[in-house]
Tab-separated table of C-alpha atoms in Angstrom:
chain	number	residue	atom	x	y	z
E	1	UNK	CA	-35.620	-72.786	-62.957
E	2	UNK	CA	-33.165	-74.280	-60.285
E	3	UNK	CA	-31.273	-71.879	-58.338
E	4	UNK	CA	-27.952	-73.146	-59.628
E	5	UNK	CA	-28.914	-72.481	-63.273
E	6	UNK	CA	-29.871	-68.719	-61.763
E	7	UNK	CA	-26.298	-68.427	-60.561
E	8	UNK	CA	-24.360	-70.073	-63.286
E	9	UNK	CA	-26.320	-67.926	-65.235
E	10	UNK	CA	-25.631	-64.534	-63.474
E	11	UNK	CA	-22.027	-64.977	-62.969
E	12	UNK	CA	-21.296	-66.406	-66.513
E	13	UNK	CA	-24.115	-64.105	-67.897
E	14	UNK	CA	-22.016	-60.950	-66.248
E	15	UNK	CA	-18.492	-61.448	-67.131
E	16	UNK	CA	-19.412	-62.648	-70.780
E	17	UNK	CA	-21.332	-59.277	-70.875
E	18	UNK	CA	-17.966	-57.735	-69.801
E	19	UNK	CA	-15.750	-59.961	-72.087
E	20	UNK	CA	-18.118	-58.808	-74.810
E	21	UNK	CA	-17.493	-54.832	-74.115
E	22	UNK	CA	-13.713	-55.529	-73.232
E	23	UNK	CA	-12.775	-55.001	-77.123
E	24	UNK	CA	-14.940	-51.889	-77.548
E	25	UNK	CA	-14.735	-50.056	-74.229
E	26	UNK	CA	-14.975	-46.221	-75.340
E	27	UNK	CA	-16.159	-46.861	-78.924
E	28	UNK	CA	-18.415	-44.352	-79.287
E	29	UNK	CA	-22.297	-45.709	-80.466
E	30	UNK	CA	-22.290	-43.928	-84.276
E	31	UNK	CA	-19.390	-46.134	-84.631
E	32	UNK	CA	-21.033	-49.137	-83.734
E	33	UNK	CA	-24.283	-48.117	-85.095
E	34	UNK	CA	-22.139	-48.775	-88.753
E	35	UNK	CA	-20.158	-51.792	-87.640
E	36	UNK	CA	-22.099	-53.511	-84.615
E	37	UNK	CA	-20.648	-56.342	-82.261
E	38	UNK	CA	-22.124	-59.615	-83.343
E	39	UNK	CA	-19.764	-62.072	-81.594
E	40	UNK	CA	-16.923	-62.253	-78.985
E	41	UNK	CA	-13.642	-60.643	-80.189
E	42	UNK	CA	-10.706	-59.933	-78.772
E	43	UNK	CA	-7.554	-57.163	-78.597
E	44	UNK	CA	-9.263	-53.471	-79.765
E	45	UNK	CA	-9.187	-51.232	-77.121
E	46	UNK	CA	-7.222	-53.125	-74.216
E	47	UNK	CA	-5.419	-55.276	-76.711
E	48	UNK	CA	-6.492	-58.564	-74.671
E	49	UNK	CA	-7.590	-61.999	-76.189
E	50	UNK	CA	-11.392	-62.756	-77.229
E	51	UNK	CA	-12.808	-64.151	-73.681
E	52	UNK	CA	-10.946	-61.777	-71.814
E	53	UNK	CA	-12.927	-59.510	-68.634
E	54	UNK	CA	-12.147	-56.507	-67.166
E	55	UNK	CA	-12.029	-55.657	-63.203
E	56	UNK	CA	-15.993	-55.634	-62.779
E	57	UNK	CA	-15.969	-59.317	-62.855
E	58	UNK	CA	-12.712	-60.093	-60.898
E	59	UNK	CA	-14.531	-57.946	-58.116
E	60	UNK	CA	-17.395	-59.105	-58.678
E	61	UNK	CA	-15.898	-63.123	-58.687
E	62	UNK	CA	-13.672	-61.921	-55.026
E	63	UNK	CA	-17.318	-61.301	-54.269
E	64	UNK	CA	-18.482	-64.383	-54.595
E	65	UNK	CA	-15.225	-66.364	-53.277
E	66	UNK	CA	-15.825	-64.561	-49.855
E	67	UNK	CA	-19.255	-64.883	-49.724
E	68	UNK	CA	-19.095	-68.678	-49.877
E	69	UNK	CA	-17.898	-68.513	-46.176
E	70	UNK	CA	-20.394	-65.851	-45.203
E	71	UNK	CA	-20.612	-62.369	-45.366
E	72	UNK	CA	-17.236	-61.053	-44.023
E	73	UNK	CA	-16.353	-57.451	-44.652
E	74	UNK	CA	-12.885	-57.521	-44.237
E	75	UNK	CA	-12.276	-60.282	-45.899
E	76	UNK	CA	-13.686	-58.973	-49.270
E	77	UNK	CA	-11.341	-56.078	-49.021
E	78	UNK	CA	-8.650	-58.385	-47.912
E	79	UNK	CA	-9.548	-60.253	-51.573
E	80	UNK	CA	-9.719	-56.813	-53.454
E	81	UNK	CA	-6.666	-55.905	-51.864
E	82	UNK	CA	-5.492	-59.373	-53.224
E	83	UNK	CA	-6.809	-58.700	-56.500
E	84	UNK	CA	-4.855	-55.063	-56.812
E	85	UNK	CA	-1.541	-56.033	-56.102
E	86	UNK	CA	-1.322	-60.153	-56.710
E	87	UNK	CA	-3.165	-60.038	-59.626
E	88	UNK	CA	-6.211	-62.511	-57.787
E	89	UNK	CA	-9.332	-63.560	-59.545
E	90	UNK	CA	-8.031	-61.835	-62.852
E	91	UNK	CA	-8.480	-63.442	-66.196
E	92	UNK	CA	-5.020	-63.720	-67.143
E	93	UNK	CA	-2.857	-63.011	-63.922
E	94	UNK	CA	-2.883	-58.920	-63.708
E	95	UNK	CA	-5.210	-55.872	-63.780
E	96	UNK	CA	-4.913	-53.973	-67.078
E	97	UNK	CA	-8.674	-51.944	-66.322
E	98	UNK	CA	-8.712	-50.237	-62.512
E	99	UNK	CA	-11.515	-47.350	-61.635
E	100	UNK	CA	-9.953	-44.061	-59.845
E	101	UNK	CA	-12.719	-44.238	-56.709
E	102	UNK	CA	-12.216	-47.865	-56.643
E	103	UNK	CA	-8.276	-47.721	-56.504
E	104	UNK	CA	-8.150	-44.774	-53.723
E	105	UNK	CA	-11.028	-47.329	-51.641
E	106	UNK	CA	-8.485	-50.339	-51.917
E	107	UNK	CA	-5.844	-48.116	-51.298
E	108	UNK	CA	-6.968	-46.900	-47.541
E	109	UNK	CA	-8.240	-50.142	-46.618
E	110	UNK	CA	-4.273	-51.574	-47.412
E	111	UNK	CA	-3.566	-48.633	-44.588
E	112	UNK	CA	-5.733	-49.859	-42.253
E	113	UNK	CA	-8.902	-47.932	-42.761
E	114	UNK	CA	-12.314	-50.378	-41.548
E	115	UNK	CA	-13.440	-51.189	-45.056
E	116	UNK	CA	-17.153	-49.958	-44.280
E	117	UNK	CA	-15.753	-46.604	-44.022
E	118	UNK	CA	-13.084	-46.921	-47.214
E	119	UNK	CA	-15.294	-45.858	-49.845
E	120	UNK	CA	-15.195	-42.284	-51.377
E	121	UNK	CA	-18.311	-39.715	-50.619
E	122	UNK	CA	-18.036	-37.005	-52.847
E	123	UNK	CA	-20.061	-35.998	-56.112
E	124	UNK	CA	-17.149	-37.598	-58.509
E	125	UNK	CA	-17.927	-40.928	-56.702
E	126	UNK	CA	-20.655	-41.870	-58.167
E	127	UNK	CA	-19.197	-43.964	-60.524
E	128	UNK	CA	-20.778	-47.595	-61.193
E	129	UNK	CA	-17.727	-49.065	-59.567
E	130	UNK	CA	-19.486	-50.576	-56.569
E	131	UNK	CA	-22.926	-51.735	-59.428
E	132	UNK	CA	-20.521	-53.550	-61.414
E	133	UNK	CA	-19.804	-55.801	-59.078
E	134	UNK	CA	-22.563	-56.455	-56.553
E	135	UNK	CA	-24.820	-59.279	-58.260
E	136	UNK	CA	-23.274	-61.864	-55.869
E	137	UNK	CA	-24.846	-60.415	-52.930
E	138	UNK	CA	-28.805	-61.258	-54.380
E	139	UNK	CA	-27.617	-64.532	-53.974
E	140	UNK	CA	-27.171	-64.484	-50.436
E	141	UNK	CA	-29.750	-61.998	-49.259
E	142	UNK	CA	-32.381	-64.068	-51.654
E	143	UNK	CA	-34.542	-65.497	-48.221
E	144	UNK	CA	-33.608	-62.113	-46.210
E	145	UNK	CA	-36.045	-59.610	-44.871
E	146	UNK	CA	-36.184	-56.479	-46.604
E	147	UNK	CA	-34.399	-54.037	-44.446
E	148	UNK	CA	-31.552	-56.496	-44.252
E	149	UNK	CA	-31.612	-56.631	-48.049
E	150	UNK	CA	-30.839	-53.179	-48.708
E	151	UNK	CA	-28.658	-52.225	-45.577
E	152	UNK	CA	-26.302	-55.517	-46.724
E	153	UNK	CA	-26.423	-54.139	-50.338
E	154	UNK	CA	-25.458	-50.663	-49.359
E	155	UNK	CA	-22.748	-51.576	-46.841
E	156	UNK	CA	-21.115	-54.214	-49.592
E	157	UNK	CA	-21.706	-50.192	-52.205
E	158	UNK	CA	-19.434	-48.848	-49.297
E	159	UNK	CA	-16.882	-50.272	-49.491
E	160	UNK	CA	-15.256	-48.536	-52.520
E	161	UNK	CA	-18.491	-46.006	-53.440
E	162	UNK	CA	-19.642	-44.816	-49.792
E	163	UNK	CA	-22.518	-42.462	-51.642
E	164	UNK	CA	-26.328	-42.155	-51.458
E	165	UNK	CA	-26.712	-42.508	-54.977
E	166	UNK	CA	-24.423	-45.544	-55.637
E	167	UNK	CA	-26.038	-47.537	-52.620
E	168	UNK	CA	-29.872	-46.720	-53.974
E	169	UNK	CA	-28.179	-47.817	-57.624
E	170	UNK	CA	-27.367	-50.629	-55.912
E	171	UNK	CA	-30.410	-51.466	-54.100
E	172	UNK	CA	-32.602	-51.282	-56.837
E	173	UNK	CA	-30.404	-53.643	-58.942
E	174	UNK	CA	-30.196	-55.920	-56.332
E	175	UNK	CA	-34.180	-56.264	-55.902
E	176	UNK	CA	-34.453	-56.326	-59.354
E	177	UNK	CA	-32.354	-59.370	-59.429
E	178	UNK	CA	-33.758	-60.957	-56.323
E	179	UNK	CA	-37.365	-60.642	-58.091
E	180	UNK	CA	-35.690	-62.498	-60.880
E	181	UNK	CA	-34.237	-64.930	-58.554
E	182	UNK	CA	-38.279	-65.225	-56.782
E	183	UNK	CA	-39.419	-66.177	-60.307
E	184	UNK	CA	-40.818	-62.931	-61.224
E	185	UNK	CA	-40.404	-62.045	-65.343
E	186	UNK	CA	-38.874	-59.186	-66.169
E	187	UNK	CA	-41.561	-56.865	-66.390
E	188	UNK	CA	-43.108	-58.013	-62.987
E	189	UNK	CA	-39.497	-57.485	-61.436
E	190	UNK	CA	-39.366	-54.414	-62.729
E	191	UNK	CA	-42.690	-52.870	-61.346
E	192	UNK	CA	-41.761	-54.536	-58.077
E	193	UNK	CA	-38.790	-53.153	-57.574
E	194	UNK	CA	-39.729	-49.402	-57.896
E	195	UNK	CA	-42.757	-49.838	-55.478
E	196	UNK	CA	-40.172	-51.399	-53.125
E	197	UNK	CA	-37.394	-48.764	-53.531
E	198	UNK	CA	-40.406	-46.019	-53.539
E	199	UNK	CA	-41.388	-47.606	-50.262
E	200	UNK	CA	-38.194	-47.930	-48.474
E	201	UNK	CA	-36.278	-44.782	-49.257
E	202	UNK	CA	-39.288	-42.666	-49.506
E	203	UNK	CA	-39.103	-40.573	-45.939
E	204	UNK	CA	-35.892	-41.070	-45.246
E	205	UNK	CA	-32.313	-39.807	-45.687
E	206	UNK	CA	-31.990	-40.942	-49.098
E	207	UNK	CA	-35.212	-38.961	-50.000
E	208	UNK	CA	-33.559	-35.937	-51.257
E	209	UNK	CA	-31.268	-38.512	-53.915
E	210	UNK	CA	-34.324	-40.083	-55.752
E	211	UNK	CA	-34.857	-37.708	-58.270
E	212	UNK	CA	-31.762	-38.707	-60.213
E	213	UNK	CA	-33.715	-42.087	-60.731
E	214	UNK	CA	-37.049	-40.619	-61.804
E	215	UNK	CA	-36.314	-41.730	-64.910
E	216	UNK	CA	-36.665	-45.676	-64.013
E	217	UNK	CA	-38.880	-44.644	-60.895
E	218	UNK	CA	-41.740	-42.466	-61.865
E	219	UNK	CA	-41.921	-43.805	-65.891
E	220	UNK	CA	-40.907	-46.478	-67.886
E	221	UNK	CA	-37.181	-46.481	-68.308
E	222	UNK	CA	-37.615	-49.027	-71.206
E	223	UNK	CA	-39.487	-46.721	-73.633
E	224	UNK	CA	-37.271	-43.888	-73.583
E	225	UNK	CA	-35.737	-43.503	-77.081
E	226	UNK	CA	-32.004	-45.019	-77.412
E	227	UNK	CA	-30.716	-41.757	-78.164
E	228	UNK	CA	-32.017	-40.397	-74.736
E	229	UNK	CA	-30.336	-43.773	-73.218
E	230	UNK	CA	-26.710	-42.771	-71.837
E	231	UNK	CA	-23.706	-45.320	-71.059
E	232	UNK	CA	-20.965	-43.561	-69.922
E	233	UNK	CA	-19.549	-44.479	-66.147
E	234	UNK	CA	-22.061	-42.678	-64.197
E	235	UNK	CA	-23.877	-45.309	-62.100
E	236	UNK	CA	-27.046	-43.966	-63.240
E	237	UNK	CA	-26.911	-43.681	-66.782
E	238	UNK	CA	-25.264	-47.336	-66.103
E	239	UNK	CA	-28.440	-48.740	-64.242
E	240	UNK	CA	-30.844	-46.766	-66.999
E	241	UNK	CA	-28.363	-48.270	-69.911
E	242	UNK	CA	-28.844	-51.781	-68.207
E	243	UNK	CA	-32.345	-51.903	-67.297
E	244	UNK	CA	-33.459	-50.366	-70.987
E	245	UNK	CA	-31.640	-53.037	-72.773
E	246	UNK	CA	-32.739	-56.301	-70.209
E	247	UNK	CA	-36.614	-54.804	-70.852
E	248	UNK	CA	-36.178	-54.214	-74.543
E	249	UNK	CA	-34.713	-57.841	-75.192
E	250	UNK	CA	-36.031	-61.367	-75.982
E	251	UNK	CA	-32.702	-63.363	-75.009
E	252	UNK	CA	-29.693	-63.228	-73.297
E	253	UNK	CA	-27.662	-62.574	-76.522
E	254	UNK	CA	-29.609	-59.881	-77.919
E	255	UNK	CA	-29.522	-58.367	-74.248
E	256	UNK	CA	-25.538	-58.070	-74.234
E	257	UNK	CA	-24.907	-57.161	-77.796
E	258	UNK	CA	-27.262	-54.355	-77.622
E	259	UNK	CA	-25.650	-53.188	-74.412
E	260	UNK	CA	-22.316	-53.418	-76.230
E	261	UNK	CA	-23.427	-51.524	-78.921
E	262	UNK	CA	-24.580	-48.569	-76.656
E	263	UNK	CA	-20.608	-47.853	-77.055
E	264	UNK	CA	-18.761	-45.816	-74.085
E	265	UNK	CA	-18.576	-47.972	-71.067
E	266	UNK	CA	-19.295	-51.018	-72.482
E	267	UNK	CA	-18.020	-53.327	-70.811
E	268	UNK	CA	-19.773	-52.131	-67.401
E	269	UNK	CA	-23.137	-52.094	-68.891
E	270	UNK	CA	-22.569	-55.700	-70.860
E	271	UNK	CA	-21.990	-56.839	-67.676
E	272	UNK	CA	-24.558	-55.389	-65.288
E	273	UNK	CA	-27.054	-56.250	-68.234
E	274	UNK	CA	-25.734	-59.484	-68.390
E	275	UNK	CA	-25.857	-60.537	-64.665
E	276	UNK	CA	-30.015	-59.866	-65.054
E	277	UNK	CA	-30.448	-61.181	-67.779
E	278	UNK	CA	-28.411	-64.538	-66.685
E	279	UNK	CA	-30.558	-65.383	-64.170
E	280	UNK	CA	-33.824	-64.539	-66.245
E	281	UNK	CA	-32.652	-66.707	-69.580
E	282	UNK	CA	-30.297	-68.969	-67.574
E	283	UNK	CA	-27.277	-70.535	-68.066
E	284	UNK	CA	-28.442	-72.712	-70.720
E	285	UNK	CA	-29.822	-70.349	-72.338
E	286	UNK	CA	-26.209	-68.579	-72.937
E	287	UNK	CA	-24.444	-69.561	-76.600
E	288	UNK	CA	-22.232	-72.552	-75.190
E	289	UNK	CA	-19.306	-70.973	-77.930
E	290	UNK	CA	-19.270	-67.871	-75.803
E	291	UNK	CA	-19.362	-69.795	-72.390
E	292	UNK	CA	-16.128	-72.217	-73.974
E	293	UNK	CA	-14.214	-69.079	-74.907
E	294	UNK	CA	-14.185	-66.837	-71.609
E	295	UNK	CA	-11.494	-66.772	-69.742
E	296	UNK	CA	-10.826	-69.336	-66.586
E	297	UNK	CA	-14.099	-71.242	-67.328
E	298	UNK	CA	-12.774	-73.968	-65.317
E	299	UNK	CA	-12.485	-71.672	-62.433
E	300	UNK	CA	-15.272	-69.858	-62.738
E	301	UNK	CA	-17.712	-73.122	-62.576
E	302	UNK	CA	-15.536	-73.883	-59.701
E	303	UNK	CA	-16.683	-71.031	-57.804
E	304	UNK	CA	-20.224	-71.141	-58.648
E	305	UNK	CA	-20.210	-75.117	-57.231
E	306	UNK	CA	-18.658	-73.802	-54.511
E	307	UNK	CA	-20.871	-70.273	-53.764
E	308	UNK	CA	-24.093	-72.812	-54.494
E	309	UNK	CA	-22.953	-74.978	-51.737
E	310	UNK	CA	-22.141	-72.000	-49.428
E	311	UNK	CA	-25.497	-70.710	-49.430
E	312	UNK	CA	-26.840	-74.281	-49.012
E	313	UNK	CA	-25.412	-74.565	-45.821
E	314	UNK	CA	-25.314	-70.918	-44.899
C-alpha cells in the first residue's frame, strides 16, 4: 500500500471515527446495544450536522498542518492556541467539544508558559486528550530510530497531558501505528509493539506506570469479553477500547461502528480506532458516502497533499 493511501487513510479514517461518535457521545452501551449506529448521523448529543467532528480531530488536523514544516513545538501550540480562540481547523468555524486538562494546557501556553512544560501532571490528567490527537506524529517519526520515536511521541503527549501514563498511552499507539505504516498486519503490529514498549520502558522511570497496561501488555487485550472492555475518557480504557475493537474487526467500517457502539466517549475511541484502522484498510477501503459527507473534505485532502509532500522533502 502507498504511503499516501496510509495517510489519507489515517486522517480520514480518524475524524470519520469521530464524526461517527459525535451524535452519540455519552450514550450509554445498553442503549446502543437496542438501537446500534449503522451509518453517519447527525445532531443527538451536540446537536451538529451528520459529518460533523469534535476537537480530537481539529487537534489532531493543527497536528498535521505544523508538522508539514517540521516538527516545531511552539508552533503547534501557537495552532491550538489558534484553534481555542479563532475557531482554526474546526469543522464548522468554532469549538462546541473542549477537554478540562486540554483547555488549562492551552491556557498557560497563551501566558507564556514553554509548551513542553504546559501540560497538566496530576492523577486527573490522564485523560486521552493528548491519544486523541497524536496519529500525525507516526507519520513523521516512520524512518526514525527508536529512542527518537518515543521521546518525540511523549514530548508532542506533553504538551497538554505532561503524565507517565498518557506518554506510554501514547507510545504504544504510536508503534502500533508505525508497524502498520512498516506493513505489519494487525496482529503482527500488535505483538510488536508490546515487546517494544516491554523493552524500552522496562528499567526505567516509567517502570512503576506499566501495570495499568497489563491488560494489553502481559495478555491479549482483544479476547477480553466486551463487558470487561471500558470507554469512558480515561486514556487507558481508551487505548484498551481502541485496540479491542481494531483486533476484533475485518474492515474499517465494522472497526468504527463497533467502537461507536461501546457508548460513553465515543467519539474519542471512533477516532483513535479509526486512525489504525485507516492506515491498515486504507483510504479506499473507507465507504466513499461517509468520506463525501464529513465535514471540510476539501480541506482535509488539502492537508494530507500537503503533510505527504512535507515528509517527502523533510
Amino acid at each position: 500500500m502507498e504511503m499516501n493511501d496510509q495517510l489519507l487513510g489515517g486522517l480520514f479514517g480518524l475524524c470519520i471515527g469521530d464524526a461517527l461518535g459525535v451524535p452519540y457521545e455519552f450514550t450509554e452501551r445498553n442503549t446502543l446495544r437496542n438501537n446500534p449506529a449503522k451509518d453517519m448521523i447527525g445532531y443527538g448529543t451536540h446537536f451538529q450536522p451528520p459529518g460533523t467532528w469534535s476537537d480530537d480531530s481539529s487537534l489532531t488536523f493543527c497536528l498535521a498542518e505544523s508538522l508539514c514544516y517540521g516538527l516545531n513545538y511552539n508552533d503547534i501550540a501557537k495552532k491550538f492556541c489558534s484553534w481555542l480562540n479563532d475557531g482554526y481547523w474546526t469543522p464548522h468555524g468554532q469549538i462546541f467539544d473542549i477537554g478540562k486538562t486540554t483547555l488549562k494546557a492551552i491556557k498557560r501556553m497563551e501566558s507564556g508558559v514553554d509548551p513542553l512544560f504546559a501540560g497538566s501532571t496530576g492523577e486527573l490528567d490522564n485523560g486521552n486528550g493528548a491519544l486523541m490527537r497524536i496519529l500525525p506524529i507516526a507519520f513523521y517519526l516512520k524512518n526514525r530510530n527508536l529512542n527518537d520515536q518515543f521521546k518525540v511521541t511523549h514530548s508532542v503527549s506533553d504538551l497538554t497531558h505532561r503524565t507517565r501514563r498518557s506518554e506510554i498511552a501514547c507510545g504504544m499507539y504510536i508503534q502500533f501505528a508505525i508497524n502498520l505504516l512498516n506493513g505489519y498486519d494487525l496482529q503482527s503490529s500488535y505483538n510488536k509493539m508490546k515487546n517494544v514498549t516491554n523493552q524500552y520502558y522496562s528499567k526505567s522511570e516509567y517502570e512503576r506506570e506499566l501495570y495499568h497496561f497489563d491488560r494489553i501488555l502481559k495478555s491479549d487485550i482483544y479476547k477480553i469479553p466486551e463487558n470487561e472492555i471500558y470507554s469512558d475518557g480515561y486514556v487507558v480504557h481508551t487505548l484498551e477500547a481502541s485496540l479491542w475493537c481494531v483486533l476484533n474487526n475485518k474492515s474499517y467500517s465494522d472497526t468504527v461502528l463497533s467502537a461507536v457502539n461501546l457508548g460513553g466517549d465515543t467519539d474519542t475511541t471512533a477516532s483513535v480506532a479509526g486512525g489504525l484502522a485507516g492506515i491498515y484498510y486504507g483510504f479506499k477501503a473507507i465507504p466513499s458516502k461517509w468520506i463525501d459527507r464529513v465535514a471540510r473534505k476539501e480541506d482535509i485532502l488539502n492537508l494530507a497533499e500537503r503533510f505527504y509532500k512535507g515528509l517527502s522533502v523533510k
